[in-house]
Structures are given as C-alpha cells and as structure tokens.
CSV table of C-alpha atoms and ligand atoms in Angstrom, one decimal:
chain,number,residue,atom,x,y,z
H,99,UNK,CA,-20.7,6.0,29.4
H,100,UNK,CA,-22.0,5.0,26.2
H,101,UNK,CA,-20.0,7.0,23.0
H,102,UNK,CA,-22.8,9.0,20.4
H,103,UNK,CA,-22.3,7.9,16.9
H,104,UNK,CA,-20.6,11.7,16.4
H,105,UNK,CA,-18.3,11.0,19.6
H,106,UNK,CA,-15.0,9.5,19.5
H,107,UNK,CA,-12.2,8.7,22.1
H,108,UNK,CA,-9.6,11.2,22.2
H,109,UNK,CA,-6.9,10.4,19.2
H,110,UNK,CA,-3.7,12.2,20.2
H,111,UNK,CA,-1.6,13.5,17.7
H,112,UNK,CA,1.6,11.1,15.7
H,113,UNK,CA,4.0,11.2,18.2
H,114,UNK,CA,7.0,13.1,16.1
H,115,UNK,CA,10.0,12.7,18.7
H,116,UNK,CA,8.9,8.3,18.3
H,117,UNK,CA,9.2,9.0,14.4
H,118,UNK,CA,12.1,10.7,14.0
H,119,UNK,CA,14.1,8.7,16.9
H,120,UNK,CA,13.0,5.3,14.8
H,121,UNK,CA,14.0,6.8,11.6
H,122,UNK,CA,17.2,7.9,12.5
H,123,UNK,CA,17.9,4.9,14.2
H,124,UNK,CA,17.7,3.4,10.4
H,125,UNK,CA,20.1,3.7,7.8
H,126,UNK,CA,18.7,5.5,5.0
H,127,UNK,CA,15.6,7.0,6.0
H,128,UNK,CA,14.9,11.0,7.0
H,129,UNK,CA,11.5,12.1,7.7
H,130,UNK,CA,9.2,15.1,7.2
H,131,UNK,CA,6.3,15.4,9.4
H,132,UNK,CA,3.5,17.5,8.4
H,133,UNK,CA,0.3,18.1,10.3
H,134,UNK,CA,-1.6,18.5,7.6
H,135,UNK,CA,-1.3,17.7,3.6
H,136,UNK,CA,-3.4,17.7,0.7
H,137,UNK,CA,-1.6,14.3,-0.2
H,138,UNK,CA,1.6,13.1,0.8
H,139,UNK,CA,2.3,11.7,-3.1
H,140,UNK,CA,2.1,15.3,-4.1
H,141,UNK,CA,4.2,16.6,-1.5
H,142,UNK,CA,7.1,13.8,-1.6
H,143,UNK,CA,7.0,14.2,-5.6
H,144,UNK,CA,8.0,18.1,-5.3
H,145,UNK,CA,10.3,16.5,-3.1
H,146,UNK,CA,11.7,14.7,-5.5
H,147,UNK,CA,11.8,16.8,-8.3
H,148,UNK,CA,13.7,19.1,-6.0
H,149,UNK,CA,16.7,16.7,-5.8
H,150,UNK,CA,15.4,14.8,-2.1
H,151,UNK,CA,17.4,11.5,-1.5
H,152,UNK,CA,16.5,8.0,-1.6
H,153,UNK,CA,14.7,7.1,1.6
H,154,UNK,CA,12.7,10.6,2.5
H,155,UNK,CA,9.2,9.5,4.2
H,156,UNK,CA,6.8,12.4,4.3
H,157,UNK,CA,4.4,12.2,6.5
H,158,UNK,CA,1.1,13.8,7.1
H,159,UNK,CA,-0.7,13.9,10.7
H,160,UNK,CA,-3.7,14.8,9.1
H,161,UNK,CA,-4.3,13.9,5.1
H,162,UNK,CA,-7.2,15.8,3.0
H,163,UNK,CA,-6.7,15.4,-0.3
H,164,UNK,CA,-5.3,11.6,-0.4
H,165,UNK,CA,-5.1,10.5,-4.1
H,166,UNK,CA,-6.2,6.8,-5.2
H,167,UNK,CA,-5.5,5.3,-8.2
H,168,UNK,CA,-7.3,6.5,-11.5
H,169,UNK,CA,-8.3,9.5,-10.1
H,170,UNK,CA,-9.9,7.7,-7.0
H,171,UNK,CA,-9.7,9.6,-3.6
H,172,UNK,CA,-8.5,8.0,-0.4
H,173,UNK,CA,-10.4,9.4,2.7
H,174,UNK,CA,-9.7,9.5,6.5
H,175,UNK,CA,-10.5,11.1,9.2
H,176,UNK,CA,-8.2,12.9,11.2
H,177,UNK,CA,-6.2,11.2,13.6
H,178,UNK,CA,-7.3,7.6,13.1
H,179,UNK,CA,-4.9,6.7,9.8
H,180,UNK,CA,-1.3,6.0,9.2
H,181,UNK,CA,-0.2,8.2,5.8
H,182,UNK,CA,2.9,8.6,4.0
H,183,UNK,CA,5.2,8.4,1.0
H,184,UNK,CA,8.7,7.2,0.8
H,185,UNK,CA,10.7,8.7,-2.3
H,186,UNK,CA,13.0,5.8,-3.9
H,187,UNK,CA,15.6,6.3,-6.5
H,188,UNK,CA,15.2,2.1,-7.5
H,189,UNK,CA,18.7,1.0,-9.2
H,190,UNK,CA,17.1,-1.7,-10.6
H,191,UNK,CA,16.3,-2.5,-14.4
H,192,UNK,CA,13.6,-1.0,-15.7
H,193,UNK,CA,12.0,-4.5,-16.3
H,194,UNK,CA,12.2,-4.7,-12.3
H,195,UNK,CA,10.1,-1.6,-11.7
H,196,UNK,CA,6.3,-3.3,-11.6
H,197,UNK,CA,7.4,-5.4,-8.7
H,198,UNK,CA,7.7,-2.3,-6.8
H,199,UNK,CA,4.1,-1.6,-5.9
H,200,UNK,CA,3.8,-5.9,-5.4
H,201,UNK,CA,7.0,-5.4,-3.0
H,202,UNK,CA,5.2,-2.5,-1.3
H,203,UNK,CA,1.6,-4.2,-0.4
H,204,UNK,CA,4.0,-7.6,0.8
H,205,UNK,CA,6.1,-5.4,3.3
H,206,UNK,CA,3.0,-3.5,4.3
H,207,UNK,CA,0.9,-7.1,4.9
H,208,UNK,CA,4.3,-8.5,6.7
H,209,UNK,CA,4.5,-5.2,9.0
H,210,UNK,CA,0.4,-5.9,9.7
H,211,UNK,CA,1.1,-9.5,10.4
H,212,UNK,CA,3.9,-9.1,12.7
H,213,UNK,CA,1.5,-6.5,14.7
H,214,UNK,CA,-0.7,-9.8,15.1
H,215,UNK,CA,-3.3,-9.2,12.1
H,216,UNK,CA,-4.3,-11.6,10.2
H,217,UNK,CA,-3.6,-9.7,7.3
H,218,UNK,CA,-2.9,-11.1,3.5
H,219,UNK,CA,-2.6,-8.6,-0.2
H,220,UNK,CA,-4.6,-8.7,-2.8
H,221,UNK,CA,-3.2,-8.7,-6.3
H,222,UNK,CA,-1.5,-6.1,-6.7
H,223,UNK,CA,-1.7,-4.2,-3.8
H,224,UNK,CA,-4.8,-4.0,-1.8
H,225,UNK,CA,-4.0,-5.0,2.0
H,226,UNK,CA,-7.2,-6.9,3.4
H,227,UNK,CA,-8.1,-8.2,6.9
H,228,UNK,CA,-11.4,-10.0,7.6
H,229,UNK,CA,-14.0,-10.6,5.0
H,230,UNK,CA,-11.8,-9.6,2.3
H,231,UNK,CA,-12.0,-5.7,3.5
H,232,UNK,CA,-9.5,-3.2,3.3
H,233,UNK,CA,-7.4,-2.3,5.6
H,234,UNK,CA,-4.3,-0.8,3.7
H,235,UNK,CA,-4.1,1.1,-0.2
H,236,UNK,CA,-1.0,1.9,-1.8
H,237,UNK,CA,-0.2,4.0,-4.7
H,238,UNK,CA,3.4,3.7,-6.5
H,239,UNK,CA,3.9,6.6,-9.2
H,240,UNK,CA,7.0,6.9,-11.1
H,241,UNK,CA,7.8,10.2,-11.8
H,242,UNK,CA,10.7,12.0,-13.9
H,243,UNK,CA,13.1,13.8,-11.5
H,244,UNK,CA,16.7,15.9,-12.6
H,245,UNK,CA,18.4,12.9,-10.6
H,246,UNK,CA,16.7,10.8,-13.0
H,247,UNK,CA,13.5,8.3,-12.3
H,248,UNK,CA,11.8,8.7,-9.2
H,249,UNK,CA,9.1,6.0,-7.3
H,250,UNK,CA,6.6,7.8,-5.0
H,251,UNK,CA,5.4,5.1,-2.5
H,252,UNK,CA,2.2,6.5,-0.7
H,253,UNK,CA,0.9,4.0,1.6
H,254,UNK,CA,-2.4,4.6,3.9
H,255,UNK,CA,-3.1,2.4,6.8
H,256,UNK,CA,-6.3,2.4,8.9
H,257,UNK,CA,-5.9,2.1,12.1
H,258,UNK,CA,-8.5,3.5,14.6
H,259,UNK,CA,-11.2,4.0,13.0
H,260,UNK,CA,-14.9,3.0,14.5
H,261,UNK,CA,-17.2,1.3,12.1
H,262,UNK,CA,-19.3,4.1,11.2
H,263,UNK,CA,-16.1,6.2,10.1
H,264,UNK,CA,-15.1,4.3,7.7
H,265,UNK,CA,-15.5,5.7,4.3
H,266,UNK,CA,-16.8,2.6,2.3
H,267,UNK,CA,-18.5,-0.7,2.8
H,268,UNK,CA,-15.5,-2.6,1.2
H,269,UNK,CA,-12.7,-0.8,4.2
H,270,UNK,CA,-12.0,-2.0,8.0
H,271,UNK,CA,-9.6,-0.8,10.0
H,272,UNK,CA,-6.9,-2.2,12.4
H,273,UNK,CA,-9.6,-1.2,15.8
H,274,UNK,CA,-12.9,-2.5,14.0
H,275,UNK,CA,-10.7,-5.8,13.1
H,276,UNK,CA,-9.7,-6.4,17.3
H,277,UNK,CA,-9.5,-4.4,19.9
H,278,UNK,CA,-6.5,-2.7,20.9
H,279,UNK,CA,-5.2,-1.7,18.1
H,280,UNK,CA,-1.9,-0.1,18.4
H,281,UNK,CA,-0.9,3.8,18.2
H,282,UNK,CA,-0.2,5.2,14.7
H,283,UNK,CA,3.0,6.0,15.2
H,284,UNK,CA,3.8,2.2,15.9
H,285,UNK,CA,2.1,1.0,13.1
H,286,UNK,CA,3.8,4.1,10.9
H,287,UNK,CA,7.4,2.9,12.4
H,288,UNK,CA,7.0,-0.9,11.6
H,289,UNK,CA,5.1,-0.6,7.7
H,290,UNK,CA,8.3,2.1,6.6
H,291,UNK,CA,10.6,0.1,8.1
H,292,UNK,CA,9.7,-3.5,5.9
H,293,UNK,CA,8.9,-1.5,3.2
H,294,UNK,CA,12.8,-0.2,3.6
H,295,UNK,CA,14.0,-3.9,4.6
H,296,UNK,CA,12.0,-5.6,1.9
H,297,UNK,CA,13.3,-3.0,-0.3
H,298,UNK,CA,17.0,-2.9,0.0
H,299,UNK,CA,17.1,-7.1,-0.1
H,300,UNK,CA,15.2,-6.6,-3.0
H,301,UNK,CA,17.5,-4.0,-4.4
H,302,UNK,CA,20.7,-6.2,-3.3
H,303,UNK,CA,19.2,-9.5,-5.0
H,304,UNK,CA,19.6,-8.4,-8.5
H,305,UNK,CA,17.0,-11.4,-10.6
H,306,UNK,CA,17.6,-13.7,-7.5
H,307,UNK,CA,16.1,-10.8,-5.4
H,308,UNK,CA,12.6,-10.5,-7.8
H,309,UNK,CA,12.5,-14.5,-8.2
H,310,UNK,CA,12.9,-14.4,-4.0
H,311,UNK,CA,10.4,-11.7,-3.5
H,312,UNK,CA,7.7,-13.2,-6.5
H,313,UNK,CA,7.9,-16.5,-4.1
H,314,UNK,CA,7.3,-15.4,-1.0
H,315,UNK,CA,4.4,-12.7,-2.4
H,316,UNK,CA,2.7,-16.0,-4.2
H,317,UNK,CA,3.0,-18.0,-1.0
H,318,UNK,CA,0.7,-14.9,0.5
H,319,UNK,CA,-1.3,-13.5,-2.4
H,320,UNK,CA,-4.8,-14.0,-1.4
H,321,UNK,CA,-6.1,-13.5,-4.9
H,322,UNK,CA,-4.0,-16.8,-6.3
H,323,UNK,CA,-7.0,-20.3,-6.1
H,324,UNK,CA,-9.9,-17.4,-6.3
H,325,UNK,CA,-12.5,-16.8,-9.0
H,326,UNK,CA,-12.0,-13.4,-10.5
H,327,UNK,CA,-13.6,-10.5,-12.6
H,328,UNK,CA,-10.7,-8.2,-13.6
H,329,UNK,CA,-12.2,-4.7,-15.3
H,330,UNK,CA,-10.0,-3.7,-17.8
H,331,UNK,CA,-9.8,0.2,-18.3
H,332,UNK,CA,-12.4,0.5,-21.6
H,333,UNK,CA,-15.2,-1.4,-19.8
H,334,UNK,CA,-13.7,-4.7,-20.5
H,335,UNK,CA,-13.4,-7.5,-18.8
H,336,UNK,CA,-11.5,-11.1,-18.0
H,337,UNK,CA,-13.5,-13.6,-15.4
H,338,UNK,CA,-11.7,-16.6,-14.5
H,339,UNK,CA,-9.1,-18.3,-11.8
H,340,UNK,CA,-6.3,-16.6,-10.5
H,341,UNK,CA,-3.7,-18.9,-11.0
H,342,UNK,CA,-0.1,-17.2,-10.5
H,343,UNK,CA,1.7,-14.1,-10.4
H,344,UNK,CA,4.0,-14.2,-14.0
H,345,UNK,CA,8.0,-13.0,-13.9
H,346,UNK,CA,7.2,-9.7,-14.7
H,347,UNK,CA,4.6,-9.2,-11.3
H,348,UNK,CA,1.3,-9.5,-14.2
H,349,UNK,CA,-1.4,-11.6,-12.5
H,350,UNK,CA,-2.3,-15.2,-14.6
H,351,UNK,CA,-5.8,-15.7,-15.0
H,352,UNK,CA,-7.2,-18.8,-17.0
H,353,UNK,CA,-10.3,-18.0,-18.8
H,354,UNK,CA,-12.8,-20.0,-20.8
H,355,UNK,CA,-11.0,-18.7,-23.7
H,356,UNK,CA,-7.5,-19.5,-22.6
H,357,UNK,CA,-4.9,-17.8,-20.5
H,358,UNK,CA,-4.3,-14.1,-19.9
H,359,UNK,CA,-1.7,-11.8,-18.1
H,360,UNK,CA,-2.7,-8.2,-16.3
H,361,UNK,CA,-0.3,-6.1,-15.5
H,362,UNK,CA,-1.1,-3.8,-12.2
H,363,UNK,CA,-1.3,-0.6,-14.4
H,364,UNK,CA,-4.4,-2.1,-16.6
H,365,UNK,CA,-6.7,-2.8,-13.9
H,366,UNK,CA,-9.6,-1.3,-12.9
H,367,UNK,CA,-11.2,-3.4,-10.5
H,368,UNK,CA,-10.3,-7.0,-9.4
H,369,UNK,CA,-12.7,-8.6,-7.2
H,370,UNK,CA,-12.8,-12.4,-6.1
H,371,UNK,CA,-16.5,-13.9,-7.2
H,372,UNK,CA,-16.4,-17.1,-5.4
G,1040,LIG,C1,-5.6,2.9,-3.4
G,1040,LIG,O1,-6.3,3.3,-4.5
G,1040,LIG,O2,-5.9,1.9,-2.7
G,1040,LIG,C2,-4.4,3.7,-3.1
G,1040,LIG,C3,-4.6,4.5,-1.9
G,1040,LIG,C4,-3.3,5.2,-1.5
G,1040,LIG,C5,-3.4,6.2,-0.4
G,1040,LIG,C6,-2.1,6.7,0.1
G,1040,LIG,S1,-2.3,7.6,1.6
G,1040,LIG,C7,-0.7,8.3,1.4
G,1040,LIG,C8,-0.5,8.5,-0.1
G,1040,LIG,N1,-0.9,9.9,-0.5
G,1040,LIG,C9,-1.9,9.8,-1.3
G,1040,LIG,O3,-2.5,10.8,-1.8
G,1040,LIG,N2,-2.3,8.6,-1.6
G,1040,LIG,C10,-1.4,7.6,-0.9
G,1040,LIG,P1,-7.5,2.5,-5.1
G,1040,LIG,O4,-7.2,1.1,-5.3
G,1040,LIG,O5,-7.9,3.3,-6.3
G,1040,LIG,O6,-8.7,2.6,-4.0
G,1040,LIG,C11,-9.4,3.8,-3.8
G,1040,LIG,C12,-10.8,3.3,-3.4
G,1040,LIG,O7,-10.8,2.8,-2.1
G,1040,LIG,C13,-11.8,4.5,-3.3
G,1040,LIG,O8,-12.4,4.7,-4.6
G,1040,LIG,C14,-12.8,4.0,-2.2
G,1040,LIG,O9,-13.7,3.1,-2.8
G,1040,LIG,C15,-11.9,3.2,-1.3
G,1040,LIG,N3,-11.4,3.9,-0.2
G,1040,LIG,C16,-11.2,5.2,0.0
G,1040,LIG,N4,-10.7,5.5,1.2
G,1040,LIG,C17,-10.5,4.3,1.8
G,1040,LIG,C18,-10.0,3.9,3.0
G,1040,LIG,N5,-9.5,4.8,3.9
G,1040,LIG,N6,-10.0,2.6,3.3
G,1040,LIG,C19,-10.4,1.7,2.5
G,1040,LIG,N7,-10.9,2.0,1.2
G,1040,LIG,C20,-11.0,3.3,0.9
C-alpha cells in the first residue's frame, strides 16, 4: 500500500510511564506532561514564577502555539515532534548566562549524535542535519521569578515527520534524515538528560567549566571556517568568515572592515553563503 500525501503512519502518543520512570531515575529532574499546550515556554515560565524548582521539564504531547525567537512561531504537527522546557535557577555569574542557550544547542547536538545523527549546531543554537537544515530550535528566555532569575529552556526536536510535513524549506527531521528514526519519548529522554549533564558540569566548573564547554562547542560549531551574512536587528548587516566563538559565547566574524563580535541576542538571521 502506497501512503496519500494526507496519510500518515499511526504516531502513538509520548509514552508518559517511559518519561517519568527516566526522569526519576535522574537526580534533579520532575516532569509535567501535558497533552496539549499553547507553548511549553509559557507554561514552564508560570511555573516558574510560581516558585517551581530547578530541573522541572514540561512537556507537551501535542504543541500549538510554539514560540520562536523574535516573535517567530515554531510549528509541528501532532505527534511527530519532541517539545519541552526545563526551568533552571543557573548559580552562575551573570557574565556566564549567554553560554546557556550555546550549552543548550551542544547538549541537544551531542544527544542527536549519540542517537547516530550526523548532527552539528549552528551559531548560537540552531541544530542542523544534512544540507545545513534544521532539525532542532531552542529558545532560552530569562525571566524574573520571586526565587530570583529564572532560564526557560524550550527545545523542539523533529522527529517523524514526512517531507511534505515539514513546515519550511530550511527544516528536516530525524525520519526524512534516515529511516528509523527513534520514538519521541527516546529522543525526549536522551536531549533532557545532556542538557541536565552538560548543565550541572557546567554549573560545577566555575570559569574552568565555560572555558571547557566554549572548547568543546568550537571543536563542533559548524558556523566556525564558513562565509557569513549576520542580519543585525535594524536591517543591518556583517558578511564575512566566522572565525571563533569569543569568551563571552559572541560569535567572531572578520569583515573587510575589520573584526566584529555578535552576541546571540542581536541576531536576526545568520546564514552560511559559501
Ligand atoms: C527557534 O526560533 O529556532 C526556537 C524554537 C524553539 C521551539 C521550542 S518548542 C518548545 C518550546 N516552547 C516554545 O514555545 N518554543 C520552544 P527561530 O530561530 O526564531 O526559528 C523560527 C523559524 O524556524 C521560523 O520562523 C520558521 O522559519 C522555522 N521553523 C518553524 N517551525 C520549524 C520546525 N518545526 N523545524 C524547523 N524550522 C522551523
């Protein structure tokens, strides 16, 4: 039988008693699984503000509202994407904070990698598989809590997707990249628990944790060697090579004109042009 471009194999739902068994296996973590959510970012920041510990992952079976940066949406049909946020309470300095979202798209790209992708992140964030497409967003927002500073990690992860569901040109997903893709709960278990790993070596490191995590994120930052165009909010832009991630997470770029340094939270766009 040949599948109709509106017809789909069955996609059972996440597989709650897996989730919450794997997350109470680890130290740290508690989970709220929804089946449905506008976006989990709102959700885990009421969360937040409502005193929720460190470590929370809410989770929604079905997303419909998933926020992008800049007031970008994030799409996906139901019951082919992994998507969550993880509430953090960081104890780092506040000079520490940008690595966060870089530490975020690393752990993602190592859970992907491990699953046998051949995934890599674009600066900052962006988790690509083949061709430079998308396989992975993530959106970090710090928000102001009675417990003090907050970081909402939302992460979204497609994983079974066909071709024509995909929302944009630019995005793949983990079953259009090789067949047999795992189930979303696996691939939800193994990003929130490197994110968590990566997180609390990170946290335990003090400066010899960021200097740790900026070398390992170099030695698998796609963007780093590549031609650029970075589009600055304003309609600007920088064009240029890539040529290192600085202290504070800010990509490098040399230009004709000289050298310049973009933080994650000034970028519009960056796309490779060579
Ligand atoms: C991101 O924004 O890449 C961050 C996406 C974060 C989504 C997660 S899901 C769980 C949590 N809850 C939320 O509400 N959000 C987070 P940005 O770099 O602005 O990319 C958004 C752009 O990616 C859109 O404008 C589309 O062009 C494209 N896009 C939308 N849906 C996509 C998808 N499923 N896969 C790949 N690209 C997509």
């Amino acid at each position: 039988m040949t599948l109709g471009s509106n017809q789909h194999p069955a996609r059972g739902p996440l597989d709650g008693e897996r989730l919450a068994a794997a997350f109470g296996q680890t130290p740290g973590l508690a989970l709220e699984l929804l089946p449905e959510a506008p976006s989990t970012n709102e959700v885990a920041t009421e969360r937040a503000r409502a005193g929720a510990a460190e470590g929370l992952v809410v989770v929604a079976d079905h997303q419909v509202a998933g926020r992008g940066r800049l007031d970008r949406t994030w799409e996906t049909p139901a019951g082919t994407a992994a998507t969550f946020s993880v509430v953090l309470r960081p104890s780092v300095p506040a000079a520490s904070w940008p690595w966060l979202p870089l530490l975020v798209g690393h752990n993602v790209t190592k859970a992907l990698v491990a699953l046998g992708y051949d995934a890599r992140v674009k600066w900052p964030n962006d988790v690509l598989l083949d061709d430079d497409r998308k396989v992975a967003g993530i959106l970090v927002e710090r928000v102001e809590t009675p417990d003090g500073p907050a970081a909402i990690i939302g992460v979204g992860i497609n994983v079974s997707m066909t071709a024509d569901e995909l929302p944009v040109e630019t995005a793949t997903s983990l079953a259009v990249a090789a067949p047999g893709a795992p189930d979303r709960t696996q691939v939800l278990i193994e990003a929130v628990t490197a994110i968590r790993e990566g997180y609390d070596v990170w946290q335990a490191g003090g400066d010899l944790g960021t200097q740790r995590l900026a070398t390992s994120y170099r030695s698998h930052c796609a963007t780093l060697g590549r031609e650029v165009r970075v589009d600055l909010p304003g309609g600007g832009e920088l064009t240029g090579r890539a040529t290192d991630i600085d202290p504070d997470g800010r990509l490098v770029v040399e230009t004709s004109s000289g050298t310049e340094r973009v933080g994650a939270g000034d970028v519009v766009h960056v796309r490779a042009t060579d």
